[in-house]
Every structure is written in structure tokens, then in C-alpha cells.
XYZ file of C-alpha atoms in Angstrom:
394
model
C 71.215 36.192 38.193
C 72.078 38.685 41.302
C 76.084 38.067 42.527
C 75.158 36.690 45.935
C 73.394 33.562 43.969
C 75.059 30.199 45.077
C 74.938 29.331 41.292
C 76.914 30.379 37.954
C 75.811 29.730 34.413
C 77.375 27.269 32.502
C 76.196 27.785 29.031
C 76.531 23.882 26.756
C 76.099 22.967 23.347
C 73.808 19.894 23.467
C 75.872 17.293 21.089
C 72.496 15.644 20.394
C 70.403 17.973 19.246
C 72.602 21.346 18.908
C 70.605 23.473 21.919
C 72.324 25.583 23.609
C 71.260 25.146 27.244
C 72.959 27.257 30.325
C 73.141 24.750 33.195
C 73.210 26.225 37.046
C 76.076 25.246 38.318
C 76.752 25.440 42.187
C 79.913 27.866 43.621
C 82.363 26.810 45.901
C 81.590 27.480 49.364
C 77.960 27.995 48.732
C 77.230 24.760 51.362
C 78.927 23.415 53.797
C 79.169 19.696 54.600
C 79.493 18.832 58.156
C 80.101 14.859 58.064
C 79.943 11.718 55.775
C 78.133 9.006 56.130
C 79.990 5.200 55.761
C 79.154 5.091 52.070
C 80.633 9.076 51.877
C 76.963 10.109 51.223
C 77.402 13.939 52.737
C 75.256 14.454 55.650
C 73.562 17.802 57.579
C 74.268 19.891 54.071
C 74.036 23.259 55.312
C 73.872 26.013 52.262
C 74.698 29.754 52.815
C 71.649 31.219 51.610
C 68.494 29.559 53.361
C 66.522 29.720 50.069
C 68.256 26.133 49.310
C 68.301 24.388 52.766
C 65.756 21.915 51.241
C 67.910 21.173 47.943
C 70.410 18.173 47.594
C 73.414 19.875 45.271
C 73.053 16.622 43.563
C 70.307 18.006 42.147
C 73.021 20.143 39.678
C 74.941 17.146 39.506
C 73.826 15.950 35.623
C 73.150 18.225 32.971
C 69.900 17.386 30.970
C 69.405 18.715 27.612
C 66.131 21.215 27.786
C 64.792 19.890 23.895
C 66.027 16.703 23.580
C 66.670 15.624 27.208
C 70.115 14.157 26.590
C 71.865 13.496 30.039
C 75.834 13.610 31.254
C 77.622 14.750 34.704
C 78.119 18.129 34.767
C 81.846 18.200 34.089
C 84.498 20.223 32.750
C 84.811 17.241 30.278
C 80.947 17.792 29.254
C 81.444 21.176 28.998
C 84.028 20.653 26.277
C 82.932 18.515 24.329
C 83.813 19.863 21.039
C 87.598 19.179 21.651
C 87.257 15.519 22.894
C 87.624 13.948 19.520
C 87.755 10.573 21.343
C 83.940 11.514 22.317
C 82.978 12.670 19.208
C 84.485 10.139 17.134
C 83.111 6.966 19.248
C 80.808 7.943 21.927
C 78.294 10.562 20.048
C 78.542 8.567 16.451
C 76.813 5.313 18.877
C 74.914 7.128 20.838
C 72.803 9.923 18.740
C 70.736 7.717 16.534
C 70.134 5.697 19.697
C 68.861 8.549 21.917
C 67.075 10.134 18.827
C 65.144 6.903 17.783
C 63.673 7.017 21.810
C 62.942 10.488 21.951
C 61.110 9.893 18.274
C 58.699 7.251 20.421
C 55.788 8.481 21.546
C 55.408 8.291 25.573
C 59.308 6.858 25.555
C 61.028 6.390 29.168
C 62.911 9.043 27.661
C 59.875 12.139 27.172
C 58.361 10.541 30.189
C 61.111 11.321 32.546
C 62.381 14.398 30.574
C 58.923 16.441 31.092
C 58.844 15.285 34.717
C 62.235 16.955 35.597
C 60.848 20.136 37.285
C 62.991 21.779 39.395
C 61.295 24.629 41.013
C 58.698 22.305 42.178
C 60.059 19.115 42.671
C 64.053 19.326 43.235
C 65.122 16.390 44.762
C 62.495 14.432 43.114
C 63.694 16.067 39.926
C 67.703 15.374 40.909
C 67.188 11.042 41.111
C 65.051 11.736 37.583
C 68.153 13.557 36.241
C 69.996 10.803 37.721
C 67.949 8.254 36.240
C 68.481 9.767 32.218
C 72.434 10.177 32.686
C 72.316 6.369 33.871
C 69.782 5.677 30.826
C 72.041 7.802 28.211
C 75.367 5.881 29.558
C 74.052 2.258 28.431
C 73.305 3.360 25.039
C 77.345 3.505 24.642
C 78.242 0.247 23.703
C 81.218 0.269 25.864
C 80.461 2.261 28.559
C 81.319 2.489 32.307
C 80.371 0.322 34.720
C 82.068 2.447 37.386
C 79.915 5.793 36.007
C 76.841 3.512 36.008
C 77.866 2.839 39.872
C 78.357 5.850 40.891
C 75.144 7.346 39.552
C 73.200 4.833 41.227
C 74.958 5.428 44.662
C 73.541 9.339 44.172
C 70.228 8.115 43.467
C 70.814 6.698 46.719
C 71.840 9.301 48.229
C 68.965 11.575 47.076
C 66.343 8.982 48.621
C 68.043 9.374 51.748
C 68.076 12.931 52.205
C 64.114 12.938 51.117
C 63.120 10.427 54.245
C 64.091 13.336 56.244
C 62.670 16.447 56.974
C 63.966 19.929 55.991
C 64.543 21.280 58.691
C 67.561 22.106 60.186
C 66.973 20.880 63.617
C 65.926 17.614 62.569
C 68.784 17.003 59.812
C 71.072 17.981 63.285
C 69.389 14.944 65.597
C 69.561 12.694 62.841
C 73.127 13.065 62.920
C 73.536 13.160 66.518
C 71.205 9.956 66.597
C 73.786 8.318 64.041
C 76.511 8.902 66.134
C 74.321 7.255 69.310
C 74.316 4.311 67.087
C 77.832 4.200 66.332
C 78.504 4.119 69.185
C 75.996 1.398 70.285
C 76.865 -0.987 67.968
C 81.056 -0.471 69.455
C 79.125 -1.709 72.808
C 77.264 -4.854 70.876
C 79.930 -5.582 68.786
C 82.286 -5.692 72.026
C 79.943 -7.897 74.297
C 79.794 -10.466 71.048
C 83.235 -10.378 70.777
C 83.822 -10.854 74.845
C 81.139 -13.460 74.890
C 82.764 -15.618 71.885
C 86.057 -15.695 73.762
C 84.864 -16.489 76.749
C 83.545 -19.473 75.279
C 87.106 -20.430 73.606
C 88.804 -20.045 76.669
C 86.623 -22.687 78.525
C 87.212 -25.026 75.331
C 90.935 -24.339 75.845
C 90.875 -24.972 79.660
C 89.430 -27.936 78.786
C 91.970 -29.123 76.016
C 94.507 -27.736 78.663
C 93.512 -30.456 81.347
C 93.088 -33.107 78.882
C 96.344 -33.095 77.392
C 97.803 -36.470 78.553
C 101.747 -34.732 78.292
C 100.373 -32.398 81.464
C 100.797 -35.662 83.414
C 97.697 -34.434 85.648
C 96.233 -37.681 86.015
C 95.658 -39.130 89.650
C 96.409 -35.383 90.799
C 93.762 -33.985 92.852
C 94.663 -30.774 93.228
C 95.202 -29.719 89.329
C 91.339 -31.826 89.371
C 90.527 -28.784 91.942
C 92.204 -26.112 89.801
C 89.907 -27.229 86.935
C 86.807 -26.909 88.486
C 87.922 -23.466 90.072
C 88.158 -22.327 86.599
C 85.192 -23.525 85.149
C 83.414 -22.174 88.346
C 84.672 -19.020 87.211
C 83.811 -19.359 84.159
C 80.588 -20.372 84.604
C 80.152 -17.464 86.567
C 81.551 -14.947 83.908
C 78.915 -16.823 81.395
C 76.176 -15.962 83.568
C 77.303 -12.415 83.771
C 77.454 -12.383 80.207
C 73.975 -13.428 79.505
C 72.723 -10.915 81.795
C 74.551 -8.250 79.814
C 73.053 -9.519 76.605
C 69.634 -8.940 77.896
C 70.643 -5.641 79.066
C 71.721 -4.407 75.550
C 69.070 -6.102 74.311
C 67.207 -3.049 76.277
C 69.163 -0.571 75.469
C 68.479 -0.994 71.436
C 64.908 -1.180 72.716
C 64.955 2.136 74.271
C 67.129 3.363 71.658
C 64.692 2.411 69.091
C 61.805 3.572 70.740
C 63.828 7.199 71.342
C 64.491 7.630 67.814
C 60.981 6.844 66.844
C 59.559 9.542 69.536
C 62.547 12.141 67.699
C 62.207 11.794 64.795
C 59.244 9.519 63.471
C 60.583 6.283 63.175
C 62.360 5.620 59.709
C 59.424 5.116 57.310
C 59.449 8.697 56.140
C 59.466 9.061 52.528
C 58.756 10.634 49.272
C 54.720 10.073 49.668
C 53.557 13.658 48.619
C 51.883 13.355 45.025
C 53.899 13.943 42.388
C 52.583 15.351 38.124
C 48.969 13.212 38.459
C 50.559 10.491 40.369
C 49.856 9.508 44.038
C 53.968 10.150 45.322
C 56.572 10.088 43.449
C 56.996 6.291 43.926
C 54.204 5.729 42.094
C 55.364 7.937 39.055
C 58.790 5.691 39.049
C 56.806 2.411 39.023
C 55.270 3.962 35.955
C 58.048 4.701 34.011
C 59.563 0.819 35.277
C 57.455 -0.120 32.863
C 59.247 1.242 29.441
C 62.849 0.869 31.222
C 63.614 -1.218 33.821
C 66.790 0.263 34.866
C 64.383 2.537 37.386
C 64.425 2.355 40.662
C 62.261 3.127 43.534
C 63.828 3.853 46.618
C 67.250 3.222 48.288
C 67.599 0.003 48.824
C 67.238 -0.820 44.994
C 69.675 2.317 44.241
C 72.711 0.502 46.326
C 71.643 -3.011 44.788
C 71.869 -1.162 41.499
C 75.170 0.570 42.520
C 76.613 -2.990 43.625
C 76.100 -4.513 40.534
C 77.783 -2.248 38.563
C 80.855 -1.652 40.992
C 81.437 -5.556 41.388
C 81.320 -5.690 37.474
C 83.907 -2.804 37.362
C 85.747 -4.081 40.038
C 86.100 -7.856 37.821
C 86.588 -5.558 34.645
C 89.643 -4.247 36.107
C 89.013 -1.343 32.783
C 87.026 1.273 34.841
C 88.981 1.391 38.053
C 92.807 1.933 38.902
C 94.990 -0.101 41.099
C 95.757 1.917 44.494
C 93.153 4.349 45.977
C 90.525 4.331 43.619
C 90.819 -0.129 43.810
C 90.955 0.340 47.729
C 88.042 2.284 47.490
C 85.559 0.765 45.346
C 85.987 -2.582 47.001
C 85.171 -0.706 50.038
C 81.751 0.656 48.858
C 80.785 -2.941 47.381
C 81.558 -3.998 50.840
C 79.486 -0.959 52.716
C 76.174 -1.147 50.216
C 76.381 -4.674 50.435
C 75.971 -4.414 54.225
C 73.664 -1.995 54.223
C 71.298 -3.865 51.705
C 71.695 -6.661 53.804
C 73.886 -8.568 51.770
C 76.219 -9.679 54.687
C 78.343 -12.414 52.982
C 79.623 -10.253 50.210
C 80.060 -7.385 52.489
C 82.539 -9.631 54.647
C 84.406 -10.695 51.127
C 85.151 -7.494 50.485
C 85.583 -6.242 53.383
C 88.505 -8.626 53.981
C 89.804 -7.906 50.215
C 89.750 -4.002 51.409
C 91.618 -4.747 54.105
C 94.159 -6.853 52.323
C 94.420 -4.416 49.421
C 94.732 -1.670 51.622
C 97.346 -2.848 54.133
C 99.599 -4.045 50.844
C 99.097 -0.477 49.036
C 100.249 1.351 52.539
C 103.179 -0.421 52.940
C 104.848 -0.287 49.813
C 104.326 3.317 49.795
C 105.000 3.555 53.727
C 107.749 6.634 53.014
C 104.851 8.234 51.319
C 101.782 9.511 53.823
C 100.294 11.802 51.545
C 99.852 9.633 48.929
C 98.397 6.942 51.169
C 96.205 9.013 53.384
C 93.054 8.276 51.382
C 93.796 4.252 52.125
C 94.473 5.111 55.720
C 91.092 6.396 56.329
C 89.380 3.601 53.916
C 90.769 1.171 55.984
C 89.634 2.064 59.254
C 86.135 2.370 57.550
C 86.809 -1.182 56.603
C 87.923 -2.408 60.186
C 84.979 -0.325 61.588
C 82.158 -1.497 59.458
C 84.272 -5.124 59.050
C 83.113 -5.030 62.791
C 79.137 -4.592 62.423
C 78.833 -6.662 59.681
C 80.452 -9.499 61.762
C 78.163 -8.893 64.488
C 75.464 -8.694 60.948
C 76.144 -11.902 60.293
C 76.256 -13.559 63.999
C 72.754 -12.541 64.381
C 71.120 -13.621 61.262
């Protein structure tokens, strides 16, 4: 492989079957992430050498077995196997038979997905089927991670994402520049819902004001006259408000309609055929059929990914209190907004918040070691905020 290559060799023992495989494994610096999105999916990926613009490095994210298609992260843990007696011990005594007796089934999820994985051809495609074995090879462990299992699924996730937009450059660069137009759109939405709510307490409380028989107002004309003022006023301010609604109301019309004209509205997928199927979609609905741990597109990744955080999260085995807690009840409340799971997302948004704030202060002498909770809860407040204004228009 020439020296400029973005990839080294990482030569494995398969502990399954005995292969020796060499796995390509992608060198620092060889593409450069210019933002995250608010689940920390990376976004406009740029790599060095233009050969791989249209590759997700997720696709060299799991290691799969070339013979007998075993699946694991690519990790310096993976990599040494050998000397984990924990994993040889526990995890490969439970596992082997397991993975052997599928791959000894004839048209098994396993050999179904294994001779799919074609990376040349197909990478992305090939990246959420790698995905989909290191997921399948996890389960068979009796006691394995629910946090892995979550994670995994937020990739597949990922990898959808990045395929319902084009390669090129320029459009991966207005996509981003569109995401920031509606960041900042919903700021304006979620501040006219929050003006308009409190302009309706205050007229409550001008009312409760008057009312209250220790003001001593009664018989008093001109506190009668001061009343109506106000809710003149506020009548006035309502109106104003309304009109403001409709205008926004325009402006996500427009804004809608602009990012449809830019970029093709957001129906783009992974509908190019795929082996002797239709698309690709097609070829997972398939495989659903022997296993149905598949999924099919995004929205079923982050349901998937849910699941298995929220059971992590009540596990309490998988995850560590501090950063790591702060941060996984932060991404069950983001996917559970984005899938449109709105109630849960405010639960945990709230609990991130909470969990957050605590961690901070009692280690308020210590900014580096809360810096990751800092910027986890702002996410919170921020996306706290749209899911509030979610859940008000449901």
C-alpha cells in the first residue's frame, strides 16, 4: 500500500475461526471533521485524498472476519485479543459455538450479510452491514453490553444519514449551512412561543392582581381605569403576537420550500440497486426476515439505539457516573426527540440537566475535568428548548 494511503494494515487473528485477516485501518489526520451534529454524528467529513470524499470512516469502524464473518470494533482491545484472558475465558468460550452453529446454516443472517459486505462497490452500504454483524455477534454474549449495542446502532444511524446526501462537496457544505439556518430559526420560534406564553400569564396575573380583595380597590375608579389600560395593552400586544405567528409561520414556509429548491427536499436515500435487489432497502428487508435486529433506515437505527441506552442507563453496569452518565442521558434525550418521541426526550432532558448541574458543582475547582458536562449541558438547554416548542405543537 503506497505511504501517502490514508490507511495502515492492521493484521488480526480471527478468535473464531483462526484467519488471519489485515484490517485497513484509517491514519490520523487523514479527514478532517468540520462540525457535529446534536447527536455528535460528524458532519461535512472532508478526507485528504479525494479518492475517499464519498466514504463514511465508519465504514473501518468494525472488523469483520473475511472466512467466517465474525464482527467486533476495531480496537486496540480486538487487536489483542490473545492477552485478554477475561475474553477468552468468558466471552469466546459463549460465543464460538454460537456464531459457528449460524454460519453452519445454510442462507443464515450471518452468510447473507457476510457475502454482501463489499467495499469497493458498496462502502457505506457495506459500513451499516458491518455494523449490523458486530451488533448481531454482541447478543450472542450472554452478558453483553447494552451500551456497545447503543452505540452501534447510533452509527448505523449515522451512516443512513450521510447516504441521503449527495457526495459532493458543495452540497455536504449547504447542508450544513442550511442546518445552521435552522438553528437558528427554531431560536426565533422557540422565542415567539416563549413571549407569547408569558404574555398570556401576565394578563392572568393582572387579573389576580385586581381581584385581590387585600388591594382594597373596590369602589375606586381610577385603579378600575388602570385595569382596563392594561388589558388594552395587552390586548394589543396579543394581537401583535398573532400576527408574528403567522409571519413565522411564513418564514418556515419559505424556508422549507428553499431547502427543497437546494438541495432536493429530504427524501434522498439509498434507492440505487444493491447485489440483485432493487436498493439496498430492499436487501435489509430481506435479511429482517432471518434476524430481526435489522434495520432499515434512520429512524429505526435511533429507536434501536434508544432502547439499548435507556436499558444501560437503568442497568447502571455499562455506564459510569459523571461524564459518560451525563452523556448518555443526553443522547436518549436527543434520539428520542429526533424520532419524535417528545415526552421521553423532555424526561431526560431535565435528568441531563439535573445530573449535569450536580456533577459541575461538586467538581467546580476542577474545569478540565468538567468541560465535557459543560458543553453537554448547553446541548441539553438548547435542544431542552425545541423539544418544548416539540411538544407545544403536537
Amino acid at each position: 500500500m503506497p505511504s501517502d494511503s490514508p490507511f495502515f494494515l492492521t493484521r488480526v487473528e480471527c478468535p473464531i475461526c483462526r484467519t488471519v485477516n489485515e484490517f485497513e485501518t484509517v491514519r490520523m489526520g487523514a479527514y478532517v471533521e468540520e462540525g457535529r451534529d446534536t447527536d455528535f454524528c460528524p458532519t461535512r467529513i472532508t478526507w485528504r485524498s479525494a479518492r475517499y470524499e464519498g466514504y463514511n470512516p465508519l465504514v473501518f469502524f468494525a472488523a469483520v472476519c473475511s472466512n467466517c464473518f465474525y464482527a467486533r470494533e476495531l480496537t486496540n482491545t480486538f487487536r489483542d485479543w490473545k492477552d485478554d484472558q477475561t475474553f477468552r475465558t468468558y466471552r469466546l468460550k459463549s460465543i464460538k459455538e454460537k456464531h459457528l452453529d449460524q454460519l453452519a446454516t445454510a442462507d443464515s443472517f450471518l452468510k447473507q450479510i457476510g457475502a454482501a459486505i463489499d467495499v469497493t462497490r458498496f462502502p457505506n452500504e457495506s459500513a451499516i452491514l458491518k455494523l449490523h454483524l458486530t451488533i448481531f455477534d454482541e447478543l450472542l454474549f450472554e452478558h453483553h453490553s447494552k451500551l456497545d449495542i447503543g452505540r452501534f446502532y447510533l452509527r448505523i444511524g449515522w451512516v443512513f444519514r450521510s447516504m441521503s446526501d449527495s457526495n459532493s462537496p458543495r452540497r455536504s457544505m449547504l447542508q450544513g449551512l442550511l442546518s445552521d439556518l435552522d438553528t437558528k430559526y427554531r431560536l426565533v420560534r422557540s422565542a415567539f412561543h416563549d413571549a407569547h406564553m408569558h404574555a398570556g400569564a401576565f394578563a392572568e396575573q393582572v387579573d389576580a392582581h385586581f381581584d385581590d380583595p387585600n388591594l382594597g380597590v373596590e369602589g375606586r375608579p381610577d385603579f378600575q381605569s388602570h385595569r382596563e389600560s392594561l388589558h388594552q395593552a395587552i390586548r394589543v400586544t396579543t394581537e401583535a403576537l398573532l400576527r408574528t405567528g403567522d409571519a413565522i409561520e411564513t418564514i418556515d414556509t419559505a424556508l422549507r420550500d428553499y431547502r427543497s429548491a437546494a438541495v432536493g427536499g429530504e427524501n434522498v436515500g439509498p434507492g440505487s440497486s444493491f447485489a440483485q435487489y432493487p436498493s439496498f432497502v430492499d436487501f435489509l428487508l430481506a435479511v429482517r426476515a432471518r434476524w430481526d435486529g435489522v434495520v432499515t433506515n434512520e429512524h429505526e437505527a435511533l429507536t434501536q439505539a434508544v432502547r439499548s441506552y435507556k436499558e444501560a442507563f437503568a442497568g447502571g453496569r455499562d455506564i459510569a457516573p459523571g461524564n459518560q452518565q451525563i452523556q448518555a442521558s443526553y443522547l436518549i434525550a436527543e434520539l428520542s426527540r429526533r424520532i419524535g418521541d417528545f415526552d421521553t426526550a423532555r424526561e431526560y432532558f431535565n435528568s441531563t440537566i439535573r445530573y449535569g448541574q450536580e456533577f459541575i458543582y461538586k467538581n467546580r475547582h476542577d474545569r478540565t475535568q468538567t468541560a465535557l458536562a459543560r458543553k453537554i449541558l448547553e446541548l441539553a438547554v438548547e435542544q431542552g428548548k425545541s423539544n418544548k416548542m416539540a411538544l407545544q405543537t403536537v
